[in-house]
Short mmCIF file of C-alpha atoms in Angstrom, two decimals:
data_model
loop_
_atom_site.label_atom_id
_atom_site.label_comp_id
_atom_site.label_asym_id
_atom_site.label_seq_id
_atom_site.Cartn_x
_atom_site.Cartn_y
_atom_site.Cartn_z
CA MET E 10 104.86 92.79 54.79
CA ASN E 11 104.87 96.48 54.71
CA GLU E 12 108.70 97.74 56.98
CA ILE E 13 108.14 101.82 58.18
CA THR E 14 109.47 104.24 60.63
CA ILE E 15 108.37 105.53 63.82
CA GLU E 16 109.49 108.44 66.21
CA GLY E 17 107.51 108.55 69.56
CA ILE E 18 107.49 108.30 73.61
CA VAL E 19 107.08 105.15 74.86
CA ILE E 20 103.99 105.63 77.76
CA LYS E 21 103.00 102.28 78.69
CA ASN E 22 104.03 98.63 78.76
CA VAL E 23 102.08 95.44 78.88
CA ASP E 24 103.48 91.97 79.85
CA TYR E 25 103.15 89.31 77.80
CA ASN E 26 103.57 85.60 77.64
CA ASP E 27 107.64 84.93 79.11
CA ALA E 28 109.20 87.33 76.95
CA ASP E 29 107.02 89.70 75.59
CA ARG E 30 105.97 93.27 75.83
CA ILE E 31 102.34 95.16 73.99
CA VAL E 32 104.96 98.94 73.85
CA THR E 33 101.90 101.73 73.12
CA VAL E 34 104.04 104.73 71.45
CA LEU E 35 102.71 108.19 71.17
CA ASN E 36 104.03 110.47 68.53
CA LYS E 37 102.43 114.39 66.38
CA ASP E 38 100.35 111.65 64.36
CA GLY E 39 98.24 108.63 67.39
CA ILE E 40 98.45 106.37 69.72
CA PHE E 41 100.69 102.55 67.72
CA SER E 42 100.24 99.43 70.00
CA ILE E 43 103.76 97.53 69.06
CA ASN E 44 103.70 93.97 69.62
CA ALA E 45 107.83 93.14 70.71
CA LYS E 46 108.64 89.81 71.08
CA GLY E 47 111.29 88.54 73.46
CA VAL E 48 112.12 92.51 74.54
CA LYS E 49 112.29 90.84 77.98
CA LYS E 50 114.90 88.16 77.30
CA ILE E 51 118.27 89.18 79.16
CA THR E 52 120.35 89.01 75.32
CA SER E 53 117.85 91.63 74.36
CA LYS E 54 119.42 94.60 72.49
CA ASN E 55 115.57 96.74 71.76
CA ALA E 56 114.67 96.46 75.72
CA TYR E 57 116.63 100.43 77.03
CA SER E 58 114.76 101.69 73.58
CA LEU E 59 111.65 100.83 75.38
CA ASN E 60 111.90 102.47 79.20
CA ILE E 61 108.53 104.17 79.84
CA PHE E 62 109.09 107.93 79.04
CA THR E 63 111.73 106.70 76.43
CA ARG E 64 112.44 108.23 73.29
CA SER E 65 112.67 105.93 70.38
CA SER E 66 112.70 104.91 67.05
CA PHE E 67 111.39 102.35 66.25
CA GLU E 68 111.87 99.49 62.54
CA ILE E 69 107.66 98.10 62.77
CA PHE E 70 106.74 95.34 60.41
CA LEU E 71 103.25 96.71 59.29
CA SER E 72 100.45 93.31 58.42
CA LYS E 73 97.93 93.57 55.99
CA ALA E 74 95.74 93.89 59.29
CA HIS E 75 97.69 96.99 59.89
CA HIS E 76 99.03 95.37 63.41
CA TYR E 77 102.43 96.37 64.22
CA SER E 78 105.58 93.64 65.19
CA LEU E 79 108.69 95.70 66.43
CA LYS E 80 111.86 94.74 64.57
CA ARG E 81 114.62 96.63 65.93
CA GLY E 82 113.79 100.16 68.12
CA LEU E 83 116.87 102.84 68.62
CA PHE E 84 116.74 104.64 71.81
CA LYS E 85 117.36 108.61 71.82
CA GLU E 86 116.57 109.93 75.10
CA SER E 87 115.71 109.50 78.15
CA TYR E 88 114.28 111.68 80.60
CA PHE E 89 114.15 110.57 84.50
CA ASN E 90 116.88 109.45 85.93
CA LEU E 91 115.62 106.03 88.03
CA SER E 92 118.51 105.77 90.25
CA ASN E 93 117.15 108.82 92.37
CA TYR E 94 113.69 107.58 94.50
CA GLU E 95 112.30 110.96 94.02
CA GLN E 96 112.28 110.96 89.58
CA MET E 97 111.47 106.98 90.04
CA ALA E 98 108.40 107.72 92.27
CA VAL E 99 107.66 110.81 89.95
CA CYS E 100 107.82 108.67 86.57
CA SER E 101 104.99 105.74 88.44
CA PHE E 102 102.89 108.78 89.07
CA MET E 103 103.35 110.66 85.06
CA GLU E 104 102.32 106.54 83.80
CA GLU E 105 99.71 106.06 85.70
CA VAL E 106 97.84 109.67 85.42
CA THR E 107 98.40 109.27 81.48
CA LYS E 108 97.96 105.73 80.94
CA TYR E 109 94.72 106.30 83.31
CA LEU E 110 93.79 109.98 81.77
CA VAL E 111 94.90 109.16 78.07
CA ARG E 112 92.52 108.75 75.38
CA ASP E 113 92.72 107.75 71.49
CA ASN E 114 90.76 110.80 70.36
CA GLN E 115 92.81 113.09 72.74
CA ASP E 116 96.61 111.88 71.61
CA LYS E 117 97.41 114.23 68.78
CA ASP E 118 96.78 117.93 72.14
CA VAL E 119 99.01 115.55 74.46
CA TYR E 120 101.88 114.50 72.61
CA PRO E 121 102.82 118.28 73.00
CA ILE E 122 103.15 117.69 77.01
CA LEU E 123 104.28 115.49 77.44
CA LEU E 124 106.67 116.02 75.29
CA ARG E 125 107.02 120.10 76.85
CA THR E 126 106.26 118.18 80.27
CA LEU E 127 109.82 115.57 80.16
CA GLU E 128 111.93 118.17 78.26
CA SER E 129 111.55 120.62 80.96
CA ILE E 130 112.14 117.83 83.29
CA LYS E 131 115.85 117.16 81.39
CA ASN E 132 116.75 120.96 81.50
CA GLY E 133 116.16 121.20 85.53
CA GLU E 134 112.88 121.51 86.49
CA ASP E 135 111.74 120.09 89.60
CA PRO E 136 110.07 116.61 87.88
CA LEU E 137 107.40 116.97 90.47
CA LEU E 138 105.95 119.82 89.90
CA ALA E 139 106.22 119.38 86.05
CA VAL E 140 104.15 116.56 86.39
CA LEU E 141 101.54 118.34 88.66
CA SER E 142 101.22 120.93 85.70
CA TYR E 143 101.38 117.55 83.15
CA LEU E 144 97.49 116.46 85.32
CA ASP E 145 96.42 119.71 85.60
CA ASP E 146 96.80 120.14 82.19
CA LEU E 147 95.43 116.60 81.10
CA MET E 148 92.71 117.00 83.18
CA SER E 149 91.50 119.57 81.65
CA ILE E 150 91.10 117.92 78.60
CA GLU E 151 89.53 115.44 80.13
CA GLY E 152 86.97 117.52 81.42
CA LEU E 153 87.90 117.66 85.45
CA ASN E 154 88.93 121.81 84.80
CA VAL E 155 89.50 122.27 88.41
CA TYR E 156 89.03 126.30 88.20
CA SER E 157 89.39 126.70 91.29
CA LEU E 158 91.57 125.43 94.33
CA ASP E 159 88.09 125.44 96.74
CA TYR E 160 87.11 122.31 94.22
CA LEU E 161 89.55 120.29 95.93
CA LEU E 162 90.05 122.39 99.06
CA GLU E 163 87.65 123.79 101.98
CA LYS E 164 88.64 128.43 101.82
CA ASP E 165 88.50 127.55 105.84
CA ASP E 166 91.90 124.37 105.72
CA PRO E 167 94.45 126.21 107.46
CA SER E 168 96.46 124.06 103.49
CA PHE E 169 94.83 126.69 101.76
CA GLU E 170 96.65 129.89 102.50
CA ARG E 171 99.63 127.55 102.22
CA LEU E 172 98.75 125.86 98.84
CA GLU E 173 96.55 129.05 96.77
CA PRO E 174 100.51 130.37 95.54
CA LEU E 175 101.11 126.97 93.42
CA PHE E 176 97.66 126.14 92.64
CA ARG E 177 97.97 130.37 91.15
CA PHE E 178 100.79 129.13 89.46
CA LEU E 179 99.92 125.65 87.21
CA LYS E 180 97.62 127.03 86.23
CA GLY E 181 99.37 130.55 85.38
CA LYS E 182 97.44 133.13 86.99
CA SER E 183 100.33 133.68 89.04
CA GLU E 184 104.60 133.79 88.44
CA LYS E 185 106.80 130.81 89.71
CA ALA E 186 107.88 130.64 92.70
CA GLU E 187 109.76 129.41 95.74
CA PHE E 188 107.02 125.75 95.74
CA THR E 189 108.06 123.02 99.35
CA LYS E 190 108.63 120.06 98.57
CA LYS E 191 105.82 119.00 100.68
CA GLU E 192 103.50 121.80 99.24
CA MET E 193 104.09 119.88 95.84
CA VAL E 194 103.00 116.65 97.59
CA ASP E 195 99.84 117.93 99.32
CA LEU E 196 98.86 119.56 96.29
CA ALA E 197 99.21 115.39 94.31
CA ILE E 198 97.55 114.27 96.78
CA LEU E 199 94.69 116.36 96.97
CA TYR E 200 94.50 115.61 92.85
CA GLY E 201 94.70 111.51 94.07
CA LEU E 202 91.87 112.39 96.31
CA TYR E 203 90.33 114.49 93.14
CA LEU E 204 90.24 111.41 90.76
CA LYS E 205 89.07 108.75 93.17
CA ASN E 206 86.33 111.39 94.17
CA HIS E 207 85.42 111.96 90.49
CA LEU E 208 87.12 109.15 87.94
CA GLU E 209 87.02 106.73 90.45
CA LEU E 210 90.68 106.03 89.88
CA ASN E 211 92.92 105.05 92.64
CA LEU E 212 96.46 106.92 91.91
CA HIS E 213 98.81 103.18 93.50
CA SER E 214 102.07 106.13 92.46
CA ILE E 215 101.00 109.12 95.46
CA ASP E 216 101.48 106.26 98.24
CA LEU E 217 105.11 106.92 96.83
CA ILE E 218 104.80 110.54 96.29
CA LYS E 219 104.24 110.65 100.15
CA ILE E 220 107.53 109.96 101.06
CA ILE E 221 109.53 112.39 98.93
#
């Protein structure tokens, strides 16, 4: 059994058995699914390196069948402060969006967008604004090109004029302004409704976003 080392960002965790987890890692080379045994135990030294949207280095056993098993995880960097409700809610939103919209054949397109988004959050960008931009980019990769706000909202809706500057900023058509939290939350809700109507996706994290 060979050993390799990869570095990447954790984008998904799936628990199985009592103490084990399948960890999905994205990096510039693609997506890797790693079998991480025993990481849910209190005594595990690898648990912290496997938190969602953590950048870590992983020493991995590679079987002849090309299955990956974790030997050791080394934490490098985290991007969200999960003790803060708003950041926790936005992290959940980003996690769910990533889960549904990132596909194996698109991984190399997504990684630089993901890394740029997380770095912008770390550097002080409003987390929800950063993730709205991330969501819009993922939807474009998926072929869900929302070219104008009237894809999401009727032009005679009272909210249209209020949300138009934020939408145009996400599309790179206007300069950044002082957007309110309500404007960002309302646009996140509209994107959630669009995904529900077009892909039958029900983003449960929207309920967390609503009470930011």
